[in-house]
Tab-separated table of C-alpha atoms in Angstrom:
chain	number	residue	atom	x	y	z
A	28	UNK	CA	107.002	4.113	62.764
A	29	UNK	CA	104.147	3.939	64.956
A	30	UNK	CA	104.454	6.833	68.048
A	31	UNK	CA	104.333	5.286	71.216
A	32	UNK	CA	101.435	7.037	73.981
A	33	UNK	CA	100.429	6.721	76.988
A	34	UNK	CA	97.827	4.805	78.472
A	35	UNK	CA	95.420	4.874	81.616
A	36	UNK	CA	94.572	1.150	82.767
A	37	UNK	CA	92.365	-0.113	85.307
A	38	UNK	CA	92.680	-3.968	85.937
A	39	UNK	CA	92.204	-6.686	88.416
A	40	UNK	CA	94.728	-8.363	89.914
A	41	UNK	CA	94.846	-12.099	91.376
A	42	UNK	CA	93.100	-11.467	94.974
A	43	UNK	CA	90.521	-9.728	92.743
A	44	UNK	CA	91.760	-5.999	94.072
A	45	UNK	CA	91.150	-2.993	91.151
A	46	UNK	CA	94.965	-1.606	90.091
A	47	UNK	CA	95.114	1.500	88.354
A	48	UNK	CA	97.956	2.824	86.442
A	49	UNK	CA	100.004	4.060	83.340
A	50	UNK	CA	101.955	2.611	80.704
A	51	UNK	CA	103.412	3.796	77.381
A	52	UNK	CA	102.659	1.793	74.538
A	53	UNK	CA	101.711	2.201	70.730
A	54	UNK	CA	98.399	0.933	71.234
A	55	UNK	CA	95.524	-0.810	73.180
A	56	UNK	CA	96.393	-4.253	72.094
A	57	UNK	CA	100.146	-3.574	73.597
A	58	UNK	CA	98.902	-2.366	76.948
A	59	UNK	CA	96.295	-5.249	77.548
A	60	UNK	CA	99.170	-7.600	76.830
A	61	UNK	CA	101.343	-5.643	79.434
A	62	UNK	CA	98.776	-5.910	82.028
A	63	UNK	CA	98.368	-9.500	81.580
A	64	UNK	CA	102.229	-10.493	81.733
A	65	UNK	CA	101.780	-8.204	85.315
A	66	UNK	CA	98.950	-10.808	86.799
A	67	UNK	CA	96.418	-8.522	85.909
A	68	UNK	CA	92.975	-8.643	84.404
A	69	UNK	CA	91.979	-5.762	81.786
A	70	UNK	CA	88.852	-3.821	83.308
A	71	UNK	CA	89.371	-0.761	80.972
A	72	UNK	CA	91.896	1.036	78.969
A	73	UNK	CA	92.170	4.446	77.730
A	74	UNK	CA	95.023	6.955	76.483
A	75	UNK	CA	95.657	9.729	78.594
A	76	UNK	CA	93.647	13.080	78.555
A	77	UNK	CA	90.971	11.550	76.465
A	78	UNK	CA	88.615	11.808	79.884
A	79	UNK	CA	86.105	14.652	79.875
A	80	UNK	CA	83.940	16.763	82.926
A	81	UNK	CA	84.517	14.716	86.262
A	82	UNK	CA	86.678	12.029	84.812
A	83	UNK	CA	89.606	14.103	84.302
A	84	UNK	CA	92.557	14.144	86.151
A	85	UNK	CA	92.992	17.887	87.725
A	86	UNK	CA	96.269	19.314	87.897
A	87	UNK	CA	96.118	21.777	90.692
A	88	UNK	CA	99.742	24.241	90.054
A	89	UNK	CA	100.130	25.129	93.549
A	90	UNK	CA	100.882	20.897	94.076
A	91	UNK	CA	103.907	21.100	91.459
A	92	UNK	CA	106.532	20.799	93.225
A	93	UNK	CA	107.603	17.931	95.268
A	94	UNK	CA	108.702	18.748	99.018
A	95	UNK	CA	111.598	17.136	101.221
A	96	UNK	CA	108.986	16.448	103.820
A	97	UNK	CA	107.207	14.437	100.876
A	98	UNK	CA	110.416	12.576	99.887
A	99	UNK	CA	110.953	11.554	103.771
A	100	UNK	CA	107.913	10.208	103.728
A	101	UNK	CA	108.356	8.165	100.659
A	102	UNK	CA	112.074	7.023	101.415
A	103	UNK	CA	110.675	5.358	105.242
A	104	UNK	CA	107.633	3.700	103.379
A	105	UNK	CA	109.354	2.647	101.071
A	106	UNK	CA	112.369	1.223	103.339
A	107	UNK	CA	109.452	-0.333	105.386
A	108	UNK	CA	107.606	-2.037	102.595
A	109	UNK	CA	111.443	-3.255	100.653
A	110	UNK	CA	112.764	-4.670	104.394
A	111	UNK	CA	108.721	-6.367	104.847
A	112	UNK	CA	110.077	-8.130	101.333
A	113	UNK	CA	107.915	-6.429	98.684
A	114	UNK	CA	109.339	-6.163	95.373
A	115	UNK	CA	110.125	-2.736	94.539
A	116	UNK	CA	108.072	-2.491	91.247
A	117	UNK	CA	104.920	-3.552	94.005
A	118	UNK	CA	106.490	-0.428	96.363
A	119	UNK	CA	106.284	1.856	93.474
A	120	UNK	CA	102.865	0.792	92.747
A	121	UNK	CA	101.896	1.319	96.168
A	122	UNK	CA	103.659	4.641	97.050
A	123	UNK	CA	102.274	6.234	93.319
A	124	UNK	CA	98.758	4.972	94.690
A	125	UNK	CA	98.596	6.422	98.607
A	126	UNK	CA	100.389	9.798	97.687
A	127	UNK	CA	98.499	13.193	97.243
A	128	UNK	CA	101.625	15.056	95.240
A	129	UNK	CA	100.474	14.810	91.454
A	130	UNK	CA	104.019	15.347	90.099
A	131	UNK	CA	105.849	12.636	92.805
A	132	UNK	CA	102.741	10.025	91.425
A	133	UNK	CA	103.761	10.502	87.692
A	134	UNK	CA	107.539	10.814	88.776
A	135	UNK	CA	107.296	7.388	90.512
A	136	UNK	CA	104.960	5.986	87.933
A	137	UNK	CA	107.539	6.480	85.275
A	138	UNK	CA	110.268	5.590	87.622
A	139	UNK	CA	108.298	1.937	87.614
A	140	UNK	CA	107.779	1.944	83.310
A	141	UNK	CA	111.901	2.567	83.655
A	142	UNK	CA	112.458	-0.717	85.931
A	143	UNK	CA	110.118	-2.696	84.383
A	144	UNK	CA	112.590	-2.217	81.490
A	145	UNK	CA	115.451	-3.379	82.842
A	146	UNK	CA	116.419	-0.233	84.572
A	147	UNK	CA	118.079	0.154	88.307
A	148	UNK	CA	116.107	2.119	91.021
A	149	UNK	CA	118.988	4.563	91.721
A	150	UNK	CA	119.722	4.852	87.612
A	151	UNK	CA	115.815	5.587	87.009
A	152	UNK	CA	115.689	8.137	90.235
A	153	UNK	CA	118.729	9.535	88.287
A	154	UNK	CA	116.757	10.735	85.237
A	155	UNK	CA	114.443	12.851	87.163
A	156	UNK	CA	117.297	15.196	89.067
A	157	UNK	CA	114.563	17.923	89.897
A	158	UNK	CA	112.323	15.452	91.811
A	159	UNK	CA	115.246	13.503	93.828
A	160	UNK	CA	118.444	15.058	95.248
A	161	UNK	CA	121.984	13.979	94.225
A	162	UNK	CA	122.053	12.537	98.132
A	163	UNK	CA	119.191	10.387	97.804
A	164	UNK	CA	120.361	8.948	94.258
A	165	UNK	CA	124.134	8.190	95.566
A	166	UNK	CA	122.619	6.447	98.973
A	167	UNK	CA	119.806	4.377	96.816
A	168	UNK	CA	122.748	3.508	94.339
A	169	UNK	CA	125.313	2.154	97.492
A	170	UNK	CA	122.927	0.415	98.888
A	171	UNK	CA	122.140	-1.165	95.609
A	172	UNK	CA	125.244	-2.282	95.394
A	173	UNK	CA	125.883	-3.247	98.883
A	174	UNK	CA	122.542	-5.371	99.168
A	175	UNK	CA	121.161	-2.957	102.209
A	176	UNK	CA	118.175	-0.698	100.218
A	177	UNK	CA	115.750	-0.708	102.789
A	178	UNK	CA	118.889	0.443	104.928
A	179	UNK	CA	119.998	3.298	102.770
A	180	UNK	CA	116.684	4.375	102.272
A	181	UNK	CA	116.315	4.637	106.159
A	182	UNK	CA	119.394	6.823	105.812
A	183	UNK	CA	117.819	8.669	103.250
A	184	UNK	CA	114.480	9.363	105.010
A	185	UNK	CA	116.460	10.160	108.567
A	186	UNK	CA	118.777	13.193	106.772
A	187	UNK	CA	115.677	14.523	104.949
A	188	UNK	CA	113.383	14.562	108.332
A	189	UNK	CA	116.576	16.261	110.120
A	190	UNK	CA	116.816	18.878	107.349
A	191	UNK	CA	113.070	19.342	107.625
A	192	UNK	CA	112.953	20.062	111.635
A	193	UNK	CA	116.059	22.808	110.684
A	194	UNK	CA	114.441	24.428	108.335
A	195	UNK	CA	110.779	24.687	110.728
A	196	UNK	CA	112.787	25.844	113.437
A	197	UNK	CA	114.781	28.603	111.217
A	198	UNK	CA	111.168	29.285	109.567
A	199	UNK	CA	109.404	29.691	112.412
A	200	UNK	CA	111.530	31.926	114.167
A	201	UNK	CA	111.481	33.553	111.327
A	202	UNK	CA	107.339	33.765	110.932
A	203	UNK	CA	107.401	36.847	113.809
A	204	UNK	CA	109.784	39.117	112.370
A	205	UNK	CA	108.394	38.976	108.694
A	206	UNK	CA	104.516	39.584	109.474
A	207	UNK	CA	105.491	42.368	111.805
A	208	UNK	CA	107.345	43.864	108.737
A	209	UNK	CA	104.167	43.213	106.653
A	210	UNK	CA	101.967	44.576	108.682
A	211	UNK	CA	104.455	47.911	109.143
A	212	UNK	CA	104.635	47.848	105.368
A	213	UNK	CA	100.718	47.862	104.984
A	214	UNK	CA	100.136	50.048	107.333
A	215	UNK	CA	102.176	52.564	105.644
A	216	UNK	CA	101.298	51.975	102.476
A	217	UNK	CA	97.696	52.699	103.885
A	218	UNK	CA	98.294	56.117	105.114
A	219	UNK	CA	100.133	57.172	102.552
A	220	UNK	CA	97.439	56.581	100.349
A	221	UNK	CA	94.692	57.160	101.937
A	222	UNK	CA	95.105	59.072	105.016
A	223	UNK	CA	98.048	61.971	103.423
A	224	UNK	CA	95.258	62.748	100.786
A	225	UNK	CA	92.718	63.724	103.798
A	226	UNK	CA	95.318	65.957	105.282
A	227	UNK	CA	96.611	67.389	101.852
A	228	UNK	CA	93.276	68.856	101.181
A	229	UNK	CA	92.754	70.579	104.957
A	230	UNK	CA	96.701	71.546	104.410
A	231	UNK	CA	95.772	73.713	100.959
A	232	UNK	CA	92.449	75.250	103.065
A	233	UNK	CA	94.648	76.354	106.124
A	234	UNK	CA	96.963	78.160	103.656
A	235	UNK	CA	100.808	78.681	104.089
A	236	UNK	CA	104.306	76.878	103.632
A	237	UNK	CA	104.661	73.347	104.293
A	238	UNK	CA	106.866	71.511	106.409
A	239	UNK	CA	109.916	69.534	104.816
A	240	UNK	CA	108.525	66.295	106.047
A	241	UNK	CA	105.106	66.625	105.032
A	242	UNK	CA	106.051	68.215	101.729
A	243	UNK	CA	107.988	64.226	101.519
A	244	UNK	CA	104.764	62.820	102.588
A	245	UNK	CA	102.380	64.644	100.578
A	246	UNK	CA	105.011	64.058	97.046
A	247	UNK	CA	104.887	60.198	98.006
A	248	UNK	CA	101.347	60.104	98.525
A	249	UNK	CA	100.797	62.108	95.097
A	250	UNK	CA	102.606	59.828	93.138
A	251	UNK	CA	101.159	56.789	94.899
A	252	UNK	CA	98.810	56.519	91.399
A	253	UNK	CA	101.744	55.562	89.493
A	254	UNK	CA	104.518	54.542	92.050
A	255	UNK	CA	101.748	51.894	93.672
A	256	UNK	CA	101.305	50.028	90.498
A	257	UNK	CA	105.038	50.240	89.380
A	258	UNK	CA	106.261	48.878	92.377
A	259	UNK	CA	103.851	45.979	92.636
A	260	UNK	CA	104.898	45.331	89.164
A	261	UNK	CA	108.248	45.397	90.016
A	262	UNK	CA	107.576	42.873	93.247
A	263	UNK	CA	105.680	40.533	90.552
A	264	UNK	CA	108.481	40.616	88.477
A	265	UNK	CA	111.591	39.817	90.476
A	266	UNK	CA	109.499	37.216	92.381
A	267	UNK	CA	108.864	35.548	89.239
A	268	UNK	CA	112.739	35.768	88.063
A	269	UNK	CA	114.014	34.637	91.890
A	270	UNK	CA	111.996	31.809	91.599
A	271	UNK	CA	113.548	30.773	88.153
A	272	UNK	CA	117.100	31.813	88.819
A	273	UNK	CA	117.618	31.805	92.832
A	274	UNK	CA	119.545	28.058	92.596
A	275	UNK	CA	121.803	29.628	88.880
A	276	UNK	CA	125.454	29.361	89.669
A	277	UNK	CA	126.293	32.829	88.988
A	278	UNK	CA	123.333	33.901	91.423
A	279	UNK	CA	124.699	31.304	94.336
A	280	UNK	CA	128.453	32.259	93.479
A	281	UNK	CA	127.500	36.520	94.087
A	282	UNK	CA	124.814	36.103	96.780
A	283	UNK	CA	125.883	33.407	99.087
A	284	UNK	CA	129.436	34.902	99.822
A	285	UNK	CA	127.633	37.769	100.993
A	286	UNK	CA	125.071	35.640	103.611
A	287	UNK	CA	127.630	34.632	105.352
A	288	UNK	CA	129.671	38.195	106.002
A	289	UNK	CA	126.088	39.303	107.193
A	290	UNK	CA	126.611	40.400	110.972
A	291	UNK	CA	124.005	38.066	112.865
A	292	UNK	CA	122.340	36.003	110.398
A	293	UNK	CA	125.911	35.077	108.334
A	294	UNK	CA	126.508	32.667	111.525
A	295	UNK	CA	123.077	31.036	111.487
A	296	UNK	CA	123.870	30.546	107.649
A	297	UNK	CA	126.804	28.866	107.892
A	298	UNK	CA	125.833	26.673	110.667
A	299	UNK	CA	123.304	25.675	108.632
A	300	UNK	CA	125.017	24.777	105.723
A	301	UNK	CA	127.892	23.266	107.817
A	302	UNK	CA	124.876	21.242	109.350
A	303	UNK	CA	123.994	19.486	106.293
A	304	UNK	CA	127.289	19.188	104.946
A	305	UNK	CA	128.379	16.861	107.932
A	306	UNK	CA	124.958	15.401	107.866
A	307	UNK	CA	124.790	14.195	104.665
A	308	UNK	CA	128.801	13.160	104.615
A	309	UNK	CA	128.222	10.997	107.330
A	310	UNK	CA	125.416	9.244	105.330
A	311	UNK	CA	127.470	8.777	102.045
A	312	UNK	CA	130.094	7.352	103.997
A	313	UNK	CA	127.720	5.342	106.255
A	314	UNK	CA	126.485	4.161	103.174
A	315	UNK	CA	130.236	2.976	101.585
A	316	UNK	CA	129.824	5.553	99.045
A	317	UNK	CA	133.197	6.682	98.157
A	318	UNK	CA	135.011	10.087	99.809
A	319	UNK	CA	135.636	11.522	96.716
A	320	UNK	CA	132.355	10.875	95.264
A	321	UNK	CA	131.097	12.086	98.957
A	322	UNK	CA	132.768	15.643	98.563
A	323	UNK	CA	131.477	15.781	95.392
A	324	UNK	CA	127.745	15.199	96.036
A	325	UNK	CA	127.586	17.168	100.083
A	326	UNK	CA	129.429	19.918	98.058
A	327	UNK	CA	126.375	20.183	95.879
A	328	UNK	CA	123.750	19.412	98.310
A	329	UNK	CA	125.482	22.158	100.791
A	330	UNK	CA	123.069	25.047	99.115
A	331	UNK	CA	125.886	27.489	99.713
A	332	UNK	CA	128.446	27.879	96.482
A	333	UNK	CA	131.445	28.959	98.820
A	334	UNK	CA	131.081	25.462	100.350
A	335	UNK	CA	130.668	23.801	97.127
A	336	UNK	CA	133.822	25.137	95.699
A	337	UNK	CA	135.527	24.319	99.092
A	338	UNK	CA	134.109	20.645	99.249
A	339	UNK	CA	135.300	20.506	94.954
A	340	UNK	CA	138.752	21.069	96.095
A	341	UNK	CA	139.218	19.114	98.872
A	342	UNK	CA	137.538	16.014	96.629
A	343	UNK	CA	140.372	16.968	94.147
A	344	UNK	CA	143.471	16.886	96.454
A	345	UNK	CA	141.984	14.046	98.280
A	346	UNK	CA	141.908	12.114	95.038
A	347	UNK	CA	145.256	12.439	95.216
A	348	UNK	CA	146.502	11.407	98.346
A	349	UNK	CA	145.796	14.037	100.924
A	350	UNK	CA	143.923	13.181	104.439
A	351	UNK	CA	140.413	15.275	104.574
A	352	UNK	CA	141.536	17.443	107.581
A	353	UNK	CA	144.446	18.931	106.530
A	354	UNK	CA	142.853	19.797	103.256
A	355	UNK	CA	139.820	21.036	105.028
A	356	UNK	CA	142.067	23.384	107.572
A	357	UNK	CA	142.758	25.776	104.182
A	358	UNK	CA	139.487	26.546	103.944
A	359	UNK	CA	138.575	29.125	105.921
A	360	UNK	CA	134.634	28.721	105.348
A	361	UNK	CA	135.227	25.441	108.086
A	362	UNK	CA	135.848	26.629	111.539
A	363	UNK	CA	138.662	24.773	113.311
A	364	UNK	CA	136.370	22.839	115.548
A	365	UNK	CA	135.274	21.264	112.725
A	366	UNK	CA	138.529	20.397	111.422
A	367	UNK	CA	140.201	18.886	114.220
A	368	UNK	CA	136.875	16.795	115.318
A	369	UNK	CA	136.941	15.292	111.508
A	370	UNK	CA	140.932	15.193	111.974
A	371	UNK	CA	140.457	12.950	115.194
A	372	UNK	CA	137.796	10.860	113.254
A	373	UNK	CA	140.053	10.182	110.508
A	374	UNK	CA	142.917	9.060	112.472
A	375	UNK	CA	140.586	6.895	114.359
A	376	UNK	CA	138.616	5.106	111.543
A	377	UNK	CA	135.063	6.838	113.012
A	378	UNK	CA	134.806	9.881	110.490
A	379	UNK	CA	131.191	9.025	110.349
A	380	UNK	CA	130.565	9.157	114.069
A	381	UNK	CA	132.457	12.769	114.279
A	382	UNK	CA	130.615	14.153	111.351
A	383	UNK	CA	127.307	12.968	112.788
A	384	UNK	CA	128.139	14.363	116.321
A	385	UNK	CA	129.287	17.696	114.573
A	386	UNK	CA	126.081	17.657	112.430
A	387	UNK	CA	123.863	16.935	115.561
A	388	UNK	CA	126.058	20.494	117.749
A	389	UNK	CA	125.104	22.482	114.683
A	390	UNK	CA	121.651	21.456	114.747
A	391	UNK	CA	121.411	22.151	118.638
A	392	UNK	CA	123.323	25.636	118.256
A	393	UNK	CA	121.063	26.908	115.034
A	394	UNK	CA	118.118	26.172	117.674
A	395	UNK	CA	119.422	28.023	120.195
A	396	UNK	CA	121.011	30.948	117.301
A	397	UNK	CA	117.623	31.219	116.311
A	398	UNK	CA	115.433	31.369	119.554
A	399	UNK	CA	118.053	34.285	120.946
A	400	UNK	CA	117.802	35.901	117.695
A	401	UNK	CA	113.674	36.490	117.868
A	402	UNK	CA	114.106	37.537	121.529
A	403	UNK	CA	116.331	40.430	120.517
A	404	UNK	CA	114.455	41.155	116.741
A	405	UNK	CA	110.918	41.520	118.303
A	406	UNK	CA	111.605	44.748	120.539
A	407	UNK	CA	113.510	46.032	117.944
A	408	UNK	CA	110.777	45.507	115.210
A	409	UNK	CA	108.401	46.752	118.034
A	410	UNK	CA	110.389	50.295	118.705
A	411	UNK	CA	110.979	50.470	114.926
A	412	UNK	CA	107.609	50.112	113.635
A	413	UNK	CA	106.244	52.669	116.610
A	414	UNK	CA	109.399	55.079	115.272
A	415	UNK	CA	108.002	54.584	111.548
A	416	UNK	CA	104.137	55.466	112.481
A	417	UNK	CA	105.177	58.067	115.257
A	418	UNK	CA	107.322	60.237	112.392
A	419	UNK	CA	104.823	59.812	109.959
A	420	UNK	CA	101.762	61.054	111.783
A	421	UNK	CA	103.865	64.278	113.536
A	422	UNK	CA	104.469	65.242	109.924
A	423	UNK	CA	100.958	65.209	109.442
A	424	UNK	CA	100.455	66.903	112.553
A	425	UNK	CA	103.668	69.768	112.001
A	426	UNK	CA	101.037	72.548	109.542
A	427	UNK	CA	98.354	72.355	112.565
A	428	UNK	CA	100.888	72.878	115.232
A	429	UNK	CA	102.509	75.926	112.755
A	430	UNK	CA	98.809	76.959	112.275
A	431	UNK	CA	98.542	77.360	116.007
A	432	UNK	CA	101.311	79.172	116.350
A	433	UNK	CA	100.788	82.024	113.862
A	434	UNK	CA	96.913	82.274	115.735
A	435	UNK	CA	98.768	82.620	118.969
């Protein structure tokens, strides 16, 4: 059986503009006949990774991963280009061509191999789970079915952009706090290492019993050979096993119960989360996707496990009969604001209005959570760093003053 490989093209098509590409085939011969069923004319074919020095494609690994911001962008181009009446295999083409991610330009270059097969754009989006969402596969597959893509798309691209603007505004009032820590962090780091040896040695000249806290500083600063190293090592290491296991069920199902019990950022958590759950249920069912199969997918897209569970259970009583409210109201993750808005949107037919006027007050209150949250961290950072560095250098300072003292 002969292995099928993939293929770089270059080609001409009918206006006489050059198309690159991929395609998998078993040989030359089987991609030139490809490219001419597509309207194109063969300029040059060769398998992939055979090009050497400048012609090789360079794989940069800090451009692995594909962003929501990047998927925002590609769900409104695409809507634009699918509503201007381009066929989507042409859209594919297009966004693959103009983007600068590597691994969303082979993602959507195999997503076009997969329709040119036969597939459907929501079923071929649905083999490549850790490049699109659940959300984004469930709206692209309703509007499928409901003949209103370029619509559902639109939907798509306006919940990503919204969960993009909450996570700047969370990250950048975020930015202040974290480099002041950094910058206490080095600093310390920097006099115990260099500055507590200076001291040490003018310490063992002067003679005498040290102080309790500069006998602390000058241990640390002793074992700062070996305690340096170890705990970089150790920073290395859980980095490296956060990144691979931060989104693992058990990890969500320990750790996110615990965010939310957290006295002042617990409530910016859960507005958050509560954010995009109402968010993205007001898509789904904008969209004529199902409740059940709603619950299901904003349960998963939530990125808190208490909701998850909560949103699974509803889904199941739902299924059989129960109205949304009264299941959510024994769950004591939703607040009862929540509740009795989605209560009055069920009774009046316009769920998705409430949920998107809920989503839209948690958005507006996160903002404001966030902005009164810097304005009480940053004096508090402030006075703790100057505690920190004040305690450290009157240790250092405690043997003169005792020195003085004995002269007097």
């Amino acid at each position: 059986m002969t292995s099928t490989k993939t293929w770089q093209y270059k080609g001409r098509d009918t206006t006489g503009k050059v198309v690159k590409g991929k395609l998998d085939a078993a040989s030359q011969v089987a991609v030139v006949s490809r490219m001419r069923e597509l309207g194109l004319s063969p300029v040059s074919v060769a398998e992939t990774g055979t090009g050497t020095g400048l012609q090789r494609e360079i794989e940069l690994p800090f451009n692995k991963g594909v962003k929501l911001k990047d998927l925002a962008v590609m769900s409104r181009q695409m809507a634009t280009m699918i509503g201007a009446g381009l066929s989507i295999l042409r859209t594919l083409k297009i966004l693959a061509e103009q983007t600068e991610n590597s691994t969303l330009r082979k993602t959507l270059d195999e997503v076009r191999i997969e329709i040119e097969g036969g597939g459907s754009l929501s079923s071929s989006f649905g083999r490549h789970t850790t490049v699109f969402p659940p959300l984004m596969i469930h709206l692209i597959g309703a509007g499928e079915t409901g003949g209103f893509l370029d619509g559902a798309l639109n939907a798509v691209a306006d919940s990503f952009e919204k969960e993009v603007k909450l996570r700047g505004t969370v990250q950048s009032a975020m930015a202040y706090p974290v480099v002041v820590v950094g910058m206490a962090l080095l600093a310390v780091v920097g006099m115990v290492w260099f500055i507590v040896p200076i001291f040490e040695k003018m310490f063992t000249d002067l003679g005498g019993e040290l102080p309790l806290a500069t006998q602390i500083l000058v241990t640390i600063s002793g074992n700062m050979i070996w305690l340096g190293p170890l705990l970089i090592v150790a920073a290395v290491v859980f980095s490296v096993w956060w990144r691979r296991n931060k989104n693992a069920p058990e990890v969500r199902a320990l750790l996110d119960p615990l965010l939310l019990k957290l006295p002042v950022f617990g409530e910016i958590v859960s507005k958050i989360a509560l954010a995009r759950f109402t968010r993205n249920f007001a898509a789904l069912l904008g969209a004529g996707v199902p409740i059940v199969l709603a619950l299901n997918v904003v349960g998963e897209v939530s990125g808190n496990s208490v909701i998850q569970q909560a949103s699974a259970r509803i889904a199941t009583a739902v299924r059989e009969g129960c109205p949304v409210a009264e299941q959510l109201a024994h769950e004591p993750v939703f607040p009862p604001m929540v509740v009795q808005m989605i209560a009055v949107g069920e009774d009046a037919g316009s769920m998705e209005t409430m949920l998107a006027k809920i989503a839209d007050a948690y958005d507006n209150e996160v903002e404001a959570t966030t902005a009164q949250m810097t304005s009480i961290i940053e004096p508090i950072l402030i006075a703790g760093v100057g505690a920190l560095i004040g305690a450290m250098i009157i240790a250092l300072y405690m043997p003169v003053f005792t020195v003085f003292e004995q002269i007097n």
